[in-house]
Amino acid sequence: MAENEKSRRDFIFVATGAVIAGGAAVAARPLIHQMSPAADNLGVIGLDVDLSKLEEGQQLTVTFLGRPVAIRYRTALEIATALSDDQVALRHKETDLSRLRPKPDGTIDPRFLVFTPICTHFGCVVVGEAGDFDGWYCPCHGAHFDTSGRVRKGPAPINMEIPNYRWISETAINLR
Ligand code: FES
């Protein structure tokens, strides 16, 4: 890896960490937080996640019902790569579009990929901006995922999961 690439990745990691730290306290909140809902109820109430502060190339991770949910603001190159890779032979055939959800006005915003950043082999947490397809990499046994979170190489049997969510405004989603 070239030194300037490493520096960029380090910057993204630091920037992403800042988003996570701020996001956990400010951007992500239960809808009825004053009622202190039990964990079971949280699944019904949902969790709103504000993405307005997320910048291109950053990833926000929140925990919902004990599992991580990642939202990546993909770069133009990542989006273009995901779309062109719709045409290749995929182990688990899903188009990039099918892994996105519409905004309230019915449009699809390909910049935001919402997914569960857990490897579908044995459940390790994946590493971002890594692997042979510049998406995610699982260091446990070497699974590679592309910029749509689709498995492309290694032992993972299926793509990374898309959690149950919907857009509730131009810049916020609700996890269910
Ligand atoms: S748990 Fe990810 S490759 Fe095995």
Tab-separated table of C-alpha atoms and ligand atoms in Angstrom:
chain	number	residue	atom	x	y	z
A	1	MET	CA	0.000	0.000	0.000
A	2	ALA	CA	1.376	3.403	-0.944
A	3	GLU	CA	2.154	5.691	1.965
A	4	ASN	CA	-0.339	8.314	0.833
A	5	GLU	CA	-3.059	5.661	0.664
A	6	LYS	CA	-2.271	4.557	4.190
A	7	SER	CA	-2.461	8.131	5.394
A	8	ARG	CA	-5.819	8.563	3.719
A	9	ARG	CA	-7.158	5.419	5.320
A	10	ASP	CA	-5.882	6.505	8.715
A	11	PHE	CA	-7.600	9.833	8.244
A	12	ILE	CA	-10.829	8.146	7.310
A	13	PHE	CA	-10.548	5.900	10.353
A	14	VAL	CA	-10.028	8.876	12.664
A	15	ALA	CA	-12.794	10.841	10.995
A	16	THR	CA	-15.111	7.874	11.171
A	17	GLY	CA	-14.298	7.404	14.840
A	18	ALA	CA	-15.294	10.989	15.466
A	19	VAL	CA	-18.582	10.465	13.701
A	20	ILE	CA	-19.241	7.337	15.721
A	21	ALA	CA	-18.430	9.063	18.996
A	22	GLY	CA	-20.651	12.004	18.201
A	23	GLY	CA	-23.215	9.926	16.430
A	24	ALA	CA	-23.809	7.559	19.290
A	25	ALA	CA	-24.755	10.394	21.595
A	26	VAL	CA	-26.421	12.815	19.226
A	27	ALA	CA	-27.447	11.284	15.951
A	28	ALA	CA	-28.855	7.974	17.089
A	29	ARG	CA	-31.612	8.002	19.649
A	30	PRO	CA	-34.628	5.889	20.440
A	31	LEU	CA	-37.847	7.548	19.355
A	32	ILE	CA	-39.289	7.410	22.851
A	33	HIS	CA	-36.080	7.641	24.800
A	34	GLN	CA	-37.660	9.219	27.887
A	35	MET	CA	-39.734	6.131	28.426
A	36	SER	CA	-36.611	3.977	28.675
A	37	PRO	CA	-38.059	1.209	26.553
A	38	ALA	CA	-37.026	-2.345	27.256
A	39	ALA	CA	-34.812	-3.972	24.668
A	40	ASP	CA	-37.755	-6.010	23.353
A	41	ASN	CA	-39.770	-2.859	22.779
A	42	LEU	CA	-36.876	-1.125	21.032
A	43	GLY	CA	-37.399	-3.448	18.096
A	44	VAL	CA	-40.966	-2.189	17.769
A	45	ILE	CA	-40.183	1.470	18.436
A	46	GLY	CA	-37.088	1.510	16.303
A	47	LEU	CA	-34.030	3.680	16.328
A	48	ASP	CA	-33.682	6.904	14.329
A	49	VAL	CA	-30.230	7.569	12.913
A	50	ASP	CA	-29.380	11.057	11.654
A	51	LEU	CA	-26.973	10.903	8.722
A	52	SER	CA	-26.797	14.632	8.030
A	53	LYS	CA	-23.251	14.926	9.427
A	54	LEU	CA	-21.891	11.927	7.566
A	55	GLU	CA	-19.471	12.853	4.787
A	56	GLU	CA	-18.433	11.048	1.638
A	57	GLY	CA	-16.071	8.208	2.421
A	58	GLN	CA	-17.133	7.963	6.059
A	59	GLN	CA	-18.936	5.158	7.800
A	60	LEU	CA	-21.163	5.412	10.863
A	61	THR	CA	-21.788	2.343	12.986
A	62	VAL	CA	-24.558	2.120	15.593
A	63	THR	CA	-25.704	-0.763	17.738
A	64	PHE	CA	-29.322	-1.807	17.470
A	65	LEU	CA	-30.779	-4.729	19.408
A	66	GLY	CA	-27.271	-5.883	20.226
A	67	ARG	CA	-26.053	-5.961	16.650
A	68	PRO	CA	-23.998	-3.434	14.698
A	69	VAL	CA	-25.540	-1.567	11.801
A	70	ALA	CA	-23.193	0.331	9.497
A	71	ILE	CA	-24.085	3.181	7.182
A	72	ARG	CA	-21.434	3.985	4.594
A	73	TYR	CA	-21.547	7.162	2.556
A	74	ARG	CA	-20.044	5.670	-0.575
A	75	THR	CA	-17.774	7.535	-2.930
A	76	ALA	CA	-18.643	7.972	-6.594
A	77	LEU	CA	-16.051	5.335	-7.461
A	78	GLU	CA	-17.517	2.866	-4.956
A	79	ILE	CA	-20.988	3.367	-6.409
A	80	ALA	CA	-19.768	2.988	-9.992
A	81	THR	CA	-17.849	-0.165	-9.060
A	82	ALA	CA	-20.870	-1.672	-7.317
A	83	LEU	CA	-23.076	-0.984	-10.337
A	84	SER	CA	-20.598	-2.391	-12.854
A	85	ASP	CA	-20.138	-5.472	-10.663
A	86	ASP	CA	-23.858	-6.227	-11.035
A	87	GLN	CA	-22.760	-7.821	-14.316
A	88	VAL	CA	-20.164	-10.245	-12.959
A	89	ALA	CA	-20.815	-13.778	-11.763
A	90	LEU	CA	-21.805	-13.339	-8.124
A	91	ARG	CA	-21.980	-16.132	-5.585
A	92	HIS	CA	-25.099	-14.548	-4.088
A	93	LYS	CA	-26.807	-12.733	-6.947
A	94	GLU	CA	-28.184	-9.366	-5.846
A	95	THR	CA	-28.010	-6.104	-7.736
A	96	ASP	CA	-26.671	-3.074	-5.924
A	97	LEU	CA	-30.040	-1.387	-6.369
A	98	SER	CA	-31.861	-4.247	-4.668
A	99	ARG	CA	-29.733	-3.669	-1.564
A	100	LEU	CA	-30.869	-0.051	-1.194
A	101	ARG	CA	-34.148	1.393	0.079
A	102	PRO	CA	-36.140	4.345	-1.309
A	103	LYS	CA	-36.312	7.725	0.353
A	104	PRO	CA	-39.739	9.172	1.281
A	105	ASP	CA	-40.072	10.737	-2.184
A	106	GLY	CA	-39.500	7.346	-3.797
A	107	THR	CA	-36.008	8.051	-5.108
A	108	ILE	CA	-33.024	5.818	-4.437
A	109	ASP	CA	-29.876	7.491	-3.141
A	110	PRO	CA	-27.013	5.141	-4.035
A	111	ARG	CA	-24.580	6.982	-1.799
A	112	PHE	CA	-25.799	5.356	1.415
A	113	LEU	CA	-25.301	1.635	1.950
A	114	VAL	CA	-26.934	0.405	5.168
A	115	PHE	CA	-25.805	-3.076	6.139
A	116	THR	CA	-24.839	-5.401	8.971
A	117	PRO	CA	-21.027	-5.414	9.046
A	118	ILE	CA	-20.793	-9.025	10.150
A	119	CYS	CA	-19.251	-11.737	8.025
A	120	THR	CA	-21.774	-14.346	6.917
A	121	HIS	CA	-19.285	-17.186	7.410
A	122	PHE	CA	-18.874	-17.397	11.188
A	123	GLY	CA	-19.874	-13.925	12.280
A	124	CYS	CA	-16.666	-11.919	12.607
A	125	VAL	CA	-16.807	-8.142	12.322
A	126	VAL	CA	-15.478	-7.066	8.939
A	127	VAL	CA	-12.822	-4.441	8.222
A	128	GLY	CA	-13.776	-1.574	5.892
A	129	GLU	CA	-11.952	-0.260	2.840
A	130	ALA	CA	-10.105	-3.524	2.595
A	131	GLY	CA	-9.956	-6.717	0.621
A	132	ASP	CA	-9.548	-7.458	-3.063
A	133	PHE	CA	-12.670	-5.529	-4.027
A	134	ASP	CA	-12.051	-2.385	-1.941
A	135	GLY	CA	-15.163	-3.041	0.119
A	136	TRP	CA	-14.834	-5.059	3.303
A	137	TYR	CA	-12.583	-7.896	4.429
A	138	CYS	CA	-13.062	-10.506	7.105
A	139	PRO	CA	-9.733	-11.275	8.781
A	140	CYS	CA	-10.981	-14.477	10.415
A	141	HIS	CA	-10.840	-16.741	7.369
A	142	GLY	CA	-10.354	-14.334	4.475
A	143	ALA	CA	-13.757	-13.420	3.031
A	144	HIS	CA	-13.828	-10.461	0.642
A	145	PHE	CA	-16.876	-8.266	0.085
A	146	ASP	CA	-17.379	-5.626	-2.583
A	147	THR	CA	-18.572	-2.035	-2.280
A	148	SER	CA	-22.157	-3.257	-2.092
A	149	GLY	CA	-21.339	-5.684	0.735
A	150	ARG	CA	-21.670	-8.675	-1.579
A	151	VAL	CA	-19.410	-11.670	-1.016
A	152	ARG	CA	-16.866	-12.014	-3.817
A	153	LYS	CA	-14.177	-14.363	-2.498
A	154	GLY	CA	-13.467	-16.598	0.473
A	155	PRO	CA	-15.711	-18.847	2.568
A	156	ALA	CA	-18.662	-16.527	3.307
A	157	PRO	CA	-21.750	-18.124	1.709
A	158	ILE	CA	-23.945	-15.072	1.214
A	159	ASN	CA	-23.811	-11.289	1.066
A	160	MET	CA	-23.741	-9.189	4.205
A	161	GLU	CA	-27.251	-8.641	5.499
A	162	ILE	CA	-29.306	-5.545	4.841
A	163	PRO	CA	-31.098	-4.742	8.107
A	164	ASN	CA	-34.736	-3.802	8.380
A	165	TYR	CA	-34.827	-0.033	7.949
A	166	ARG	CA	-36.572	2.767	6.097
A	167	TRP	CA	-35.770	6.358	5.246
A	168	ILE	CA	-37.889	8.732	7.331
A	169	SER	CA	-36.510	11.977	5.853
A	170	GLU	CA	-33.901	13.092	3.342
A	171	THR	CA	-31.141	12.564	5.918
A	172	ALA	CA	-32.405	10.065	8.503
A	173	ILE	CA	-33.291	6.396	8.659
A	174	ASN	CA	-35.289	4.372	11.142
A	175	LEU	CA	-34.062	0.926	12.107
A	176	ARG	CA	-36.696	-1.636	13.038
B	1	FES	S1	-15.897	-15.553	9.833
B	1	FES	FE1	-15.456	-14.299	8.096
B	1	FES	S2	-14.373	-15.592	6.774
B	1	FES	FE2	-14.846	-16.868	8.444
